[in-house]
Every structure is written in C-alpha cells, then in structure tokens.
Amino acid sequence: MESKFVSTRAMRFRWINAQCFEFVMSNGKTLLTDPYFDDPERFQPGRGMSLMNFNVGDIEAADYVFVNHTHGDHIKNLQDVCDRFHPIVICHSAVAMELARTHDIPLTSIYPVDFNGRYYFDGFMLDTYHGTHHASPFGYSASKMGSDDELNAMGSIFNVNFILHTPEGMRVAFIGGNDDGMTERFREIRPNLLIRNKMGSSRDFERVAERFAEIFARSNTQLLIPMHCETWANERPEFLNQVIADMNAIMEEKHLIGRVALLERTRWYGLDLTITEL
Ligand SMILES: [Fe+2]
C-alpha cells in the first residue's frame, strides 16, 4: 500500500470564486488574485457566479493583490480587500491610473507591471505575459456599466497572465482567457501546476472537455486546476464533474501523466513535493 514517506510544502492555497485565489507562500506572505466573491445585488444564491456566505471578513490575508483584467467579476471586491488589508495592488500599467481614479488606494500601493516582465516580491517572483479575453461582441459604448466604465472596457481588451515562482522552485501558471502562445511557452517554462480558465464562456458547451484537454496535453504540466467555472459548479455540477472525468480519461488515453483537480471552493489545499513509499 502506498503511504506518504516525507513531504515538504511550497504553499497553501484555495480557490474562492471566479478567478479569485488566495496563495500563502512558505514565508507566510499572501497573494490574492482577482477579488470577486461577494456580489449579493447581482446574483441569486447558488446561481450564476455567486458564492454563498463569504465576504471580505473570510479572506485570511492579502499582502498582494493581482488583477488579471478589470471586468467587474475580477475587481468587484477590490476596494473591500484594500480597506481591510492595505495590499500592494499589482495590475497592468495601462489600467493603473484608472484603478487609482475609481478606487481609494494609496497611489504608492499600486504596482504597475507590463508584459514579459519579471517582478520580485517578498516570498515569490512573477513573470508576466500578454493575454486576451474570450471573444465578446460588445464594443466600447455597449460595455458601459456604471462608475467603472473605462475599466470594464479595458477588461475586454487585454489580460495579464503570470507564472508564479516560489523559492522552492515550484512554478504555478495562472492563465485567464485565450491561449495566446502560453502552451508554446510552457515547453520551456514547464510549470508544475496550471490554473486555468476554461476555453470558452460558461454558455459555451461545445466539446468542452476535448478543447480543454487538448490545451492541457500540449502544456507539459503535471496538474491542472480549472477556474472561473463557478456557474457550472452552481447550476450544472454533474456536467462539470463529467468534464473533469472526461479530461482525465483523455489524458490517460494519450499516456500523459497530467491530471485535472477540481477544487472545492473556499477549501484550503497544499502544494507539496512528496516522496511516497510504494
Ligand atoms: Fe472578463
């Protein structure tokens, strides 16, 4: 029987909702991505993108916040997080001023980054990559949604993806929309863990497992965690579980070691290097 012999932990982390993850590094510093977890006006409990009974008081810590793109379902709770934790907010330089204008964040706490950069933080390092959003038919005027008009429009124009490097040598890729060459880059970068949005919107049911598995198979990664699939988790859990099972079956058929792990939202997990007794 297999048993764990010795194990070291590079980080603990959890999926909260949408593209919101909390990563706690080995030195205790915390990175929160795309803060969106509490939106009672917009969503019914258990439907759409909602998360039940979770608000900023349930976030453990946020020394850093990373913004992948500036749609509401990625920044809606940014102000709540800034008010409670006063983090460094890492965002693309093109949205930095608009975030400053629409949010109450000390200007010196806004940390603009650009594409193809390497950035050093306390407890981790980030490499940044250009990304694009899944296709949407809306132009500028149709994207107006209130006080965050400009941010909402810019959210459709670009994403910032990243590879997080831990001091232990773990590489975690965090990818939002389209592929934009990331699977090509992975041939060299070889992330251990890929955290990825699905390949289309939540209303796109075309060959979901096949398209997602195809990207995974070409990625040279050991583990895939799907994110931004909360609408399916809320409304079609059987469909989502079948997608995960089908993806793992495809990987097995191709004799690839990569496997998909669907996380339970808000539950903590460890990312470990483990030696197992066989
Ligand atoms: Fe978006």
PDB file of C-alpha atoms and ligand atoms in Angstrom:
ATOM      1  CA  MET A   1       0.000   0.000   0.000  1.00  0.00           C
ATOM      2  CA  GLU A   2       1.263   3.481  -0.848  1.00  0.00           C
ATOM      3  CA  SER A   3       1.967   5.826   2.002  1.00  0.00           C
ATOM      4  CA  LYS A   4       3.454   9.267   2.240  1.00  0.00           C
ATOM      5  CA  PHE A   5       7.064   8.992   3.410  1.00  0.00           C
ATOM      6  CA  VAL A   6       8.173  12.607   3.534  1.00  0.00           C
ATOM      7  CA  SER A   7       6.648  15.791   2.181  1.00  0.00           C
ATOM      8  CA  THR A   8       7.545  19.486   2.043  1.00  0.00           C
ATOM      9  CA  ARG A   9       5.055  22.255   1.369  1.00  0.00           C
ATOM     10  CA  ALA A  10       5.751  25.057  -1.137  1.00  0.00           C
ATOM     11  CA  MET A  11       2.470  26.883  -0.494  1.00  0.00           C
ATOM     12  CA  ARG A  12      -1.096  26.503   0.605  1.00  0.00           C
ATOM     13  CA  PHE A  13      -3.870  27.917  -1.478  1.00  0.00           C
ATOM     14  CA  ARG A  14      -7.571  27.919  -2.175  1.00  0.00           C
ATOM     15  CA  TRP A  15      -9.999  28.723  -4.958  1.00  0.00           C
ATOM     16  CA  ILE A  16     -12.558  31.187  -3.653  1.00  0.00           C
ATOM     17  CA  ASN A  17     -14.678  32.081  -6.707  1.00  0.00           C
ATOM     18  CA  ALA A  18     -14.307  33.034 -10.396  1.00  0.00           C
ATOM     19  CA  GLN A  19     -10.546  33.775 -10.752  1.00  0.00           C
ATOM     20  CA  CYS A  20     -10.102  34.636  -7.086  1.00  0.00           C
ATOM     21  CA  PHE A  21      -7.421  32.510  -5.415  1.00  0.00           C
ATOM     22  CA  GLU A  22      -5.626  33.004  -2.132  1.00  0.00           C
ATOM     23  CA  PHE A  23      -1.978  31.807  -2.232  1.00  0.00           C
ATOM     24  CA  VAL A  24       0.002  31.667   1.020  1.00  0.00           C
ATOM     25  CA  MET A  25       3.750  31.384   0.428  1.00  0.00           C
ATOM     26  CA  SER A  26       6.165  29.479   2.648  1.00  0.00           C
ATOM     27  CA  ASN A  27       7.224  32.735   4.347  1.00  0.00           C
ATOM     28  CA  GLY A  28       3.575  33.493   5.181  1.00  0.00           C
ATOM     29  CA  LYS A  29       3.064  36.273   2.614  1.00  0.00           C
ATOM     30  CA  THR A  30      -0.278  36.111   0.806  1.00  0.00           C
ATOM     31  CA  LEU A  31      -1.189  36.833  -2.796  1.00  0.00           C
ATOM     32  CA  LEU A  32      -4.895  37.248  -3.640  1.00  0.00           C
ATOM     33  CA  THR A  33      -5.957  37.226  -7.302  1.00  0.00           C
ATOM     34  CA  ASP A  34      -8.977  38.904  -8.961  1.00  0.00           C
ATOM     35  CA  PRO A  35     -11.023  39.693  -5.834  1.00  0.00           C
ATOM     36  CA  TYR A  36     -14.634  38.718  -6.589  1.00  0.00           C
ATOM     37  CA  PHE A  37     -16.618  36.732  -4.048  1.00  0.00           C
ATOM     38  CA  ASP A  38     -19.414  38.888  -2.645  1.00  0.00           C
ATOM     39  CA  ASP A  39     -21.979  40.380  -5.064  1.00  0.00           C
ATOM     40  CA  PRO A  40     -25.435  39.974  -3.486  1.00  0.00           C
ATOM     41  CA  GLU A  41     -27.103  42.634  -5.692  1.00  0.00           C
ATOM     42  CA  ARG A  42     -26.257  40.869  -8.915  1.00  0.00           C
ATOM     43  CA  PHE A  43     -26.703  37.187  -8.229  1.00  0.00           C
ATOM     44  CA  GLN A  44     -29.126  34.820  -6.557  1.00  0.00           C
ATOM     45  CA  PRO A  45     -27.604  32.405  -4.039  1.00  0.00           C
ATOM     46  CA  GLY A  46     -26.479  29.181  -5.682  1.00  0.00           C
ATOM     47  CA  ARG A  47     -26.951  30.594  -9.188  1.00  0.00           C
ATOM     48  CA  GLY A  48     -24.636  32.185 -11.760  1.00  0.00           C
ATOM     49  CA  MET A  49     -21.321  33.266 -10.305  1.00  0.00           C
ATOM     50  CA  SER A  50     -22.445  33.567  -6.693  1.00  0.00           C
ATOM     51  CA  LEU A  51     -20.661  32.189  -3.668  1.00  0.00           C
ATOM     52  CA  MET A  52     -22.703  31.575  -0.533  1.00  0.00           C
ATOM     53  CA  ASN A  53     -21.906  33.125   2.831  1.00  0.00           C
ATOM     54  CA  PHE A  54     -18.495  34.510   2.034  1.00  0.00           C
ATOM     55  CA  ASN A  55     -17.312  38.095   2.359  1.00  0.00           C
ATOM     56  CA  VAL A  56     -14.097  40.022   2.858  1.00  0.00           C
ATOM     57  CA  GLY A  57     -14.110  39.041   6.540  1.00  0.00           C
ATOM     58  CA  ASP A  58     -13.475  35.451   5.408  1.00  0.00           C
ATOM     59  CA  ILE A  59     -10.309  36.320   3.471  1.00  0.00           C
ATOM     60  CA  GLU A  60      -7.348  35.287   5.630  1.00  0.00           C
ATOM     61  CA  ALA A  61      -4.818  37.876   4.413  1.00  0.00           C
ATOM     62  CA  ALA A  62      -3.746  39.860   1.358  1.00  0.00           C
ATOM     63  CA  ASP A  63      -0.246  41.334   1.259  1.00  0.00           C
ATOM     64  CA  TYR A  64      -0.554  41.472  -2.526  1.00  0.00           C
ATOM     65  CA  VAL A  65      -3.497  41.537  -4.938  1.00  0.00           C
ATOM     66  CA  PHE A  66      -3.050  40.655  -8.609  1.00  0.00           C
ATOM     67  CA  VAL A  67      -5.563  41.854 -11.233  1.00  0.00           C
ATOM     68  CA  ASN A  68      -5.722  39.692 -14.394  1.00  0.00           C
ATOM     69  CA  HIS A  69      -8.180  42.055 -16.105  1.00  0.00           C
ATOM     70  CA  THR A  70     -10.589  44.743 -14.959  1.00  0.00           C
ATOM     71  CA  HIS A  71     -14.079  43.321 -15.517  1.00  0.00           C
ATOM     72  CA  GLY A  72     -16.408  43.511 -12.536  1.00  0.00           C
ATOM     73  CA  ASP A  73     -16.170  39.774 -11.852  1.00  0.00           C
ATOM     74  CA  HIS A  74     -12.421  40.281 -11.249  1.00  0.00           C
ATOM     75  CA  ILE A  75     -12.323  43.528  -9.248  1.00  0.00           C
ATOM     76  CA  LYS A  76     -15.765  43.959  -7.649  1.00  0.00           C
ATOM     77  CA  ASN A  77     -14.383  43.345  -4.129  1.00  0.00           C
ATOM     78  CA  LEU A  78     -11.003  45.046  -4.667  1.00  0.00           C
ATOM     79  CA  GLN A  79     -11.984  48.043  -2.538  1.00  0.00           C
ATOM     80  CA  ASP A  80     -13.202  45.796   0.317  1.00  0.00           C
ATOM     81  CA  VAL A  81      -9.873  43.935   0.259  1.00  0.00           C
ATOM     82  CA  CYS A  82      -7.867  47.201   0.131  1.00  0.00           C
ATOM     83  CA  ASP A  83      -9.854  48.651   3.045  1.00  0.00           C
ATOM     84  CA  ARG A  84      -9.231  45.599   5.194  1.00  0.00           C
ATOM     85  CA  PHE A  85      -5.647  44.580   4.260  1.00  0.00           C
ATOM     86  CA  HIS A  86      -3.984  47.596   2.545  1.00  0.00           C
ATOM     87  CA  PRO A  87      -2.240  45.352  -0.019  1.00  0.00           C
ATOM     88  CA  ILE A  88       0.115  46.146  -2.870  1.00  0.00           C
ATOM     89  CA  VAL A  89      -2.151  46.013  -5.951  1.00  0.00           C
ATOM     90  CA  ILE A  90      -0.353  44.502  -8.956  1.00  0.00           C
ATOM     91  CA  CYS A  91      -2.010  45.437 -12.258  1.00  0.00           C
ATOM     92  CA  HIS A  92      -1.071  46.229 -15.850  1.00  0.00           C
ATOM     93  CA  SER A  93       0.374  49.745 -16.246  1.00  0.00           C
ATOM     94  CA  ALA A  94      -2.388  50.620 -18.757  1.00  0.00           C
ATOM     95  CA  VAL A  95      -5.096  50.256 -16.074  1.00  0.00           C
ATOM     96  CA  ALA A  96      -3.122  51.619 -13.102  1.00  0.00           C
ATOM     97  CA  MET A  97      -4.375  55.221 -13.356  1.00  0.00           C
ATOM     98  CA  GLU A  98      -7.995  54.227 -13.906  1.00  0.00           C
ATOM     99  CA  LEU A  99      -7.873  51.894 -10.896  1.00  0.00           C
ATOM    100  CA  ALA A 100      -6.407  54.787  -8.881  1.00  0.00           C
ATOM    101  CA  ARG A 101      -9.182  57.118 -10.071  1.00  0.00           C
ATOM    102  CA  THR A 102     -12.073  54.761  -9.281  1.00  0.00           C
ATOM    103  CA  HIS A 103     -10.745  53.192  -6.071  1.00  0.00           C
ATOM    104  CA  ASP A 104      -9.450  54.541  -2.812  1.00  0.00           C
ATOM    105  CA  ILE A 105      -5.969  53.015  -2.848  1.00  0.00           C
ATOM    106  CA  PRO A 106      -2.775  54.829  -1.801  1.00  0.00           C
ATOM    107  CA  LEU A 107      -1.025  55.612  -5.097  1.00  0.00           C
ATOM    108  CA  THR A 108       2.216  54.132  -3.823  1.00  0.00           C
ATOM    109  CA  SER A 109       0.395  50.837  -3.186  1.00  0.00           C
ATOM    110  CA  ILE A 110      -0.412  50.458  -6.890  1.00  0.00           C
ATOM    111  CA  TYR A 111       2.269  48.338  -8.553  1.00  0.00           C
ATOM    112  CA  PRO A 112       2.033  48.544 -12.369  1.00  0.00           C
ATOM    113  CA  VAL A 113       3.534  45.715 -14.393  1.00  0.00           C
ATOM    114  CA  ASP A 114       3.987  45.201 -18.129  1.00  0.00           C
ATOM    115  CA  PHE A 115       4.072  42.190 -20.418  1.00  0.00           C
ATOM    116  CA  ASN A 116       7.168  39.958 -20.458  1.00  0.00           C
ATOM    117  CA  GLY A 117       8.454  41.326 -17.187  1.00  0.00           C
ATOM    118  CA  ARG A 118       9.941  39.663 -14.132  1.00  0.00           C
ATOM    119  CA  TYR A 119       8.930  41.093 -10.763  1.00  0.00           C
ATOM    120  CA  TYR A 120      10.348  40.256  -7.351  1.00  0.00           C
ATOM    121  CA  PHE A 121       8.124  40.277  -4.273  1.00  0.00           C
ATOM    122  CA  ASP A 122       8.569  39.169  -0.683  1.00  0.00           C
ATOM    123  CA  GLY A 123       8.197  35.387  -0.847  1.00  0.00           C
ATOM    124  CA  PHE A 124       7.650  34.858  -4.591  1.00  0.00           C
ATOM    125  CA  MET A 125       8.534  36.055  -8.092  1.00  0.00           C
ATOM    126  CA  LEU A 126       6.152  36.718 -11.010  1.00  0.00           C
ATOM    127  CA  ASP A 127       6.761  36.553 -14.763  1.00  0.00           C
ATOM    128  CA  THR A 128       4.022  38.352 -16.718  1.00  0.00           C
ATOM    129  CA  TYR A 129       2.559  37.545 -20.154  1.00  0.00           C
ATOM    130  CA  HIS A 130       0.196  39.173 -22.612  1.00  0.00           C
ATOM    131  CA  GLY A 131      -3.245  37.602 -22.797  1.00  0.00           C
ATOM    132  CA  THR A 132      -6.581  38.277 -24.493  1.00  0.00           C
ATOM    133  CA  HIS A 133     -10.160  37.833 -23.340  1.00  0.00           C
ATOM    134  CA  HIS A 134     -12.551  35.211 -24.702  1.00  0.00           C
ATOM    135  CA  ALA A 135     -14.373  36.778 -27.662  1.00  0.00           C
ATOM    136  CA  SER A 136     -17.335  39.030 -26.886  1.00  0.00           C
ATOM    137  CA  PRO A 137     -19.468  41.063 -29.335  1.00  0.00           C
ATOM    138  CA  PHE A 138     -19.602  44.262 -27.237  1.00  0.00           C
ATOM    139  CA  GLY A 139     -17.936  47.479 -28.391  1.00  0.00           C
ATOM    140  CA  TYR A 140     -16.976  50.400 -26.182  1.00  0.00           C
ATOM    141  CA  SER A 141     -20.405  52.031 -25.797  1.00  0.00           C
ATOM    142  CA  ALA A 142     -22.151  48.721 -25.093  1.00  0.00           C
ATOM    143  CA  SER A 143     -19.640  47.922 -22.364  1.00  0.00           C
ATOM    144  CA  LYS A 144     -20.666  50.884 -20.186  1.00  0.00           C
ATOM    145  CA  MET A 145     -21.848  49.550 -16.852  1.00  0.00           C
ATOM    146  CA  GLY A 146     -21.684  52.473 -14.415  1.00  0.00           C
ATOM    147  CA  SER A 147     -18.859  54.051 -12.484  1.00  0.00           C
ATOM    148  CA  ASP A 148     -16.285  51.551 -13.736  1.00  0.00           C
ATOM    149  CA  ASP A 149     -16.991  52.132 -17.477  1.00  0.00           C
ATOM    150  CA  GLU A 150     -13.387  52.545 -18.567  1.00  0.00           C
ATOM    151  CA  LEU A 151     -12.165  49.620 -16.507  1.00  0.00           C
ATOM    152  CA  ASN A 152     -14.933  47.418 -17.865  1.00  0.00           C
ATOM    153  CA  ALA A 153     -13.981  48.302 -21.453  1.00  0.00           C
ATOM    154  CA  MET A 154     -10.274  47.755 -20.835  1.00  0.00           C
ATOM    155  CA  GLY A 155     -11.110  44.383 -19.273  1.00  0.00           C
ATOM    156  CA  SER A 156     -12.188  43.156 -22.710  1.00  0.00           C
ATOM    157  CA  ILE A 157      -9.025  44.400 -24.427  1.00  0.00           C
ATOM    158  CA  PHE A 158      -6.289  42.505 -22.558  1.00  0.00           C
ATOM    159  CA  ASN A 159      -5.447  40.134 -19.728  1.00  0.00           C
ATOM    160  CA  VAL A 160      -2.201  39.763 -17.815  1.00  0.00           C
ATOM    161  CA  ASN A 161      -1.255  36.149 -17.187  1.00  0.00           C
ATOM    162  CA  PHE A 162       1.549  35.105 -14.879  1.00  0.00           C
ATOM    163  CA  ILE A 163       3.881  32.342 -13.819  1.00  0.00           C
ATOM    164  CA  LEU A 164       4.475  32.408 -10.085  1.00  0.00           C
ATOM    165  CA  HIS A 165       7.837  31.058  -8.935  1.00  0.00           C
ATOM    166  CA  THR A 166       8.167  30.016  -5.310  1.00  0.00           C
ATOM    167  CA  PRO A 167      11.570  29.983  -3.576  1.00  0.00           C
ATOM    168  CA  GLU A 168      11.260  26.158  -3.503  1.00  0.00           C
ATOM    169  CA  GLY A 169      11.253  26.095  -7.323  1.00  0.00           C
ATOM    170  CA  MET A 170       7.539  25.408  -7.833  1.00  0.00           C
ATOM    171  CA  ARG A 171       6.112  27.086 -10.921  1.00  0.00           C
ATOM    172  CA  VAL A 172       2.423  27.916 -10.987  1.00  0.00           C
ATOM    173  CA  ALA A 173       0.865  29.269 -14.195  1.00  0.00           C
ATOM    174  CA  PHE A 174      -2.256  31.434 -13.863  1.00  0.00           C
ATOM    175  CA  ILE A 175      -3.984  31.918 -17.227  1.00  0.00           C
ATOM    176  CA  GLY A 176      -7.226  33.826 -17.823  1.00  0.00           C
ATOM    177  CA  GLY A 177      -8.702  33.878 -21.353  1.00  0.00           C
ATOM    178  CA  ASN A 178      -7.319  32.619 -24.671  1.00  0.00           C
ATOM    179  CA  ASP A 179      -4.114  30.648 -25.071  1.00  0.00           C
ATOM    180  CA  ASP A 180      -2.054  33.470 -26.640  1.00  0.00           C
ATOM    181  CA  GLY A 181       1.000  31.253 -27.039  1.00  0.00           C
ATOM    182  CA  MET A 182       1.171  30.113 -23.432  1.00  0.00           C
ATOM    183  CA  THR A 183       1.239  26.397 -24.290  1.00  0.00           C
ATOM    184  CA  GLU A 184       4.199  27.101 -26.605  1.00  0.00           C
ATOM    185  CA  ARG A 185       5.955  28.970 -23.817  1.00  0.00           C
ATOM    186  CA  PHE A 186       5.258  26.092 -21.401  1.00  0.00           C
ATOM    187  CA  ARG A 187       7.589  23.840 -23.423  1.00  0.00           C
ATOM    188  CA  GLU A 188      10.428  25.835 -21.913  1.00  0.00           C
ATOM    189  CA  ILE A 189       8.900  27.080 -18.674  1.00  0.00           C
ATOM    190  CA  ARG A 190       7.403  23.716 -17.644  1.00  0.00           C
ATOM    191  CA  PRO A 191       5.035  24.804 -14.893  1.00  0.00           C
ATOM    192  CA  ASN A 192       4.225  22.154 -12.288  1.00  0.00           C
ATOM    193  CA  LEU A 193       0.703  23.436 -11.875  1.00  0.00           C
ATOM    194  CA  LEU A 194      -1.564  25.158 -14.401  1.00  0.00           C
ATOM    195  CA  ILE A 195      -4.500  27.131 -13.015  1.00  0.00           C
ATOM    196  CA  ARG A 196      -6.660  27.948 -15.976  1.00  0.00           C
ATOM    197  CA  ASN A 197      -9.946  29.447 -17.037  1.00  0.00           C
ATOM    198  CA  LYS A 198     -11.916  27.080 -19.274  1.00  0.00           C
ATOM    199  CA  MET A 199     -11.585  27.524 -23.045  1.00  0.00           C
ATOM    200  CA  GLY A 200     -14.836  29.476 -23.593  1.00  0.00           C
ATOM    201  CA  SER A 201     -17.620  31.204 -21.710  1.00  0.00           C
ATOM    202  CA  SER A 202     -19.951  29.419 -19.270  1.00  0.00           C
ATOM    203  CA  ARG A 203     -22.607  29.417 -22.007  1.00  0.00           C
ATOM    204  CA  ASP A 204     -20.339  27.579 -24.449  1.00  0.00           C
ATOM    205  CA  PHE A 205     -20.972  23.826 -24.200  1.00  0.00           C
ATOM    206  CA  GLU A 206     -19.188  22.778 -27.418  1.00  0.00           C
ATOM    207  CA  ARG A 207     -16.650  19.970 -26.869  1.00  0.00           C
ATOM    208  CA  VAL A 208     -15.676  21.462 -23.520  1.00  0.00           C
ATOM    209  CA  ALA A 209     -13.606  18.523 -22.224  1.00  0.00           C
ATOM    210  CA  GLU A 210     -11.909  17.896 -25.589  1.00  0.00           C
ATOM    211  CA  ARG A 211     -10.830  21.515 -26.099  1.00  0.00           C
ATOM    212  CA  PHE A 212      -9.632  21.918 -22.520  1.00  0.00           C
ATOM    213  CA  ALA A 213      -7.800  18.561 -22.576  1.00  0.00           C
ATOM    214  CA  GLU A 214      -6.105  19.469 -25.855  1.00  0.00           C
ATOM    215  CA  ILE A 215      -4.531  22.572 -24.286  1.00  0.00           C
ATOM    216  CA  PHE A 216      -3.585  20.585 -21.176  1.00  0.00           C
ATOM    217  CA  ALA A 217      -1.998  17.779 -23.200  1.00  0.00           C
ATOM    218  CA  ARG A 218       0.228  20.287 -25.016  1.00  0.00           C
ATOM    219  CA  SER A 219       1.138  22.136 -21.819  1.00  0.00           C
ATOM    220  CA  ASN A 220       3.751  19.823 -20.272  1.00  0.00           C
ATOM    221  CA  THR A 221       2.221  20.383 -16.848  1.00  0.00           C
ATOM    222  CA  GLN A 222       1.616  17.795 -14.145  1.00  0.00           C
ATOM    223  CA  LEU A 223      -1.549  19.275 -12.688  1.00  0.00           C
ATOM    224  CA  LEU A 224      -4.413  21.391 -13.955  1.00  0.00           C
ATOM    225  CA  ILE A 225      -6.870  23.243 -11.746  1.00  0.00           C
ATOM    226  CA  PRO A 226      -9.820  24.716 -13.697  1.00  0.00           C
ATOM    227  CA  MET A 227     -11.068  28.109 -12.531  1.00  0.00           C
ATOM    228  CA  HIS A 228     -13.909  30.517 -13.390  1.00  0.00           C
ATOM    229  CA  CYS A 229     -16.257  27.522 -13.726  1.00  0.00           C
ATOM    230  CA  GLU A 230     -18.372  28.576 -10.724  1.00  0.00           C
ATOM    231  CA  THR A 231     -21.533  28.964 -12.843  1.00  0.00           C
ATOM    232  CA  TRP A 232     -21.296  25.301 -13.802  1.00  0.00           C
ATOM    233  CA  ALA A 233     -20.420  24.355 -10.194  1.00  0.00           C
ATOM    234  CA  ASN A 234     -23.562  26.199  -9.043  1.00  0.00           C
ATOM    235  CA  GLU A 235     -26.013  25.262 -11.781  1.00  0.00           C
ATOM    236  CA  ARG A 236     -24.699  22.122 -13.521  1.00  0.00           C
ATOM    237  CA  PRO A 237     -22.442  20.238 -11.089  1.00  0.00           C
ATOM    238  CA  GLU A 238     -22.975  16.907 -12.910  1.00  0.00           C
ATOM    239  CA  PHE A 239     -21.889  18.469 -16.204  1.00  0.00           C
ATOM    240  CA  LEU A 240     -18.758  19.950 -14.599  1.00  0.00           C
ATOM    241  CA  ASN A 241     -17.830  16.658 -12.910  1.00  0.00           C
ATOM    242  CA  GLN A 242     -18.283  14.856 -16.243  1.00  0.00           C
ATOM    243  CA  VAL A 243     -15.987  17.388 -17.989  1.00  0.00           C
ATOM    244  CA  ILE A 244     -13.266  16.709 -15.392  1.00  0.00           C
ATOM    245  CA  ALA A 245     -13.693  12.920 -15.678  1.00  0.00           C
ATOM    246  CA  ASP A 246     -13.603  13.120 -19.497  1.00  0.00           C
ATOM    247  CA  MET A 247     -10.467  15.268 -19.434  1.00  0.00           C
ATOM    248  CA  ASN A 248      -8.680  12.793 -17.162  1.00  0.00           C
ATOM    249  CA  ALA A 249      -9.772   9.927 -19.416  1.00  0.00           C
ATOM    250  CA  ILE A 250      -8.354  11.760 -22.459  1.00  0.00           C
ATOM    251  CA  MET A 251      -5.043  12.349 -20.647  1.00  0.00           C
ATOM    252  CA  GLU A 252      -4.859   8.672 -19.684  1.00  0.00           C
ATOM    253  CA  GLU A 253      -5.615   7.581 -23.268  1.00  0.00           C
ATOM    254  CA  LYS A 254      -2.773   9.768 -24.503  1.00  0.00           C
ATOM    255  CA  HIS A 255      -0.441   8.184 -21.887  1.00  0.00           C
ATOM    256  CA  LEU A 256       0.205  11.599 -20.328  1.00  0.00           C
ATOM    257  CA  ILE A 257       0.807  11.974 -16.585  1.00  0.00           C
ATOM    258  CA  GLY A 258      -1.106  15.260 -16.228  1.00  0.00           C
ATOM    259  CA  ARG A 259      -4.313  15.133 -14.184  1.00  0.00           C
ATOM    260  CA  VAL A 260      -7.117  17.593 -13.518  1.00  0.00           C
ATOM    261  CA  ALA A 261      -8.140  18.531  -9.985  1.00  0.00           C
ATOM    262  CA  LEU A 262     -11.442  20.308  -9.432  1.00  0.00           C
ATOM    263  CA  LEU A 263     -11.137  22.198  -6.163  1.00  0.00           C
ATOM    264  CA  GLU A 264     -13.929  22.732  -3.687  1.00  0.00           C
ATOM    265  CA  ARG A 265     -14.391  26.493  -3.387  1.00  0.00           C
ATOM    266  CA  THR A 266     -13.025  28.129  -0.175  1.00  0.00           C
ATOM    267  CA  ARG A 267     -11.363  24.874   0.975  1.00  0.00           C
ATOM    268  CA  TRP A 268      -7.593  25.041   1.656  1.00  0.00           C
ATOM    269  CA  TYR A 269      -5.119  22.789  -0.181  1.00  0.00           C
ATOM    270  CA  GLY A 270      -1.333  22.312  -0.012  1.00  0.00           C
ATOM    271  CA  LEU A 271       1.083  22.276  -2.951  1.00  0.00           C
ATOM    272  CA  ASP A 272       3.730  19.802  -1.826  1.00  0.00           C
ATOM    273  CA  LEU A 273       6.697  17.838  -3.055  1.00  0.00           C
ATOM    274  CA  THR A 274       6.166  14.340  -1.701  1.00  0.00           C
ATOM    275  CA  ILE A 275       8.130  11.098  -1.598  1.00  0.00           C
ATOM    276  CA  THR A 276       5.799   8.145  -1.327  1.00  0.00           C
ATOM    277  CA  GLU A 277       6.605   4.654  -0.048  1.00  0.00           C
ATOM    278  CA  LEU A 278       5.437   2.070  -2.591  1.00  0.00           C
TER     279      LEU A 278
HETATM  280 FE    FE B   1     -13.808  39.051 -18.133  1.00  0.00          FE
END
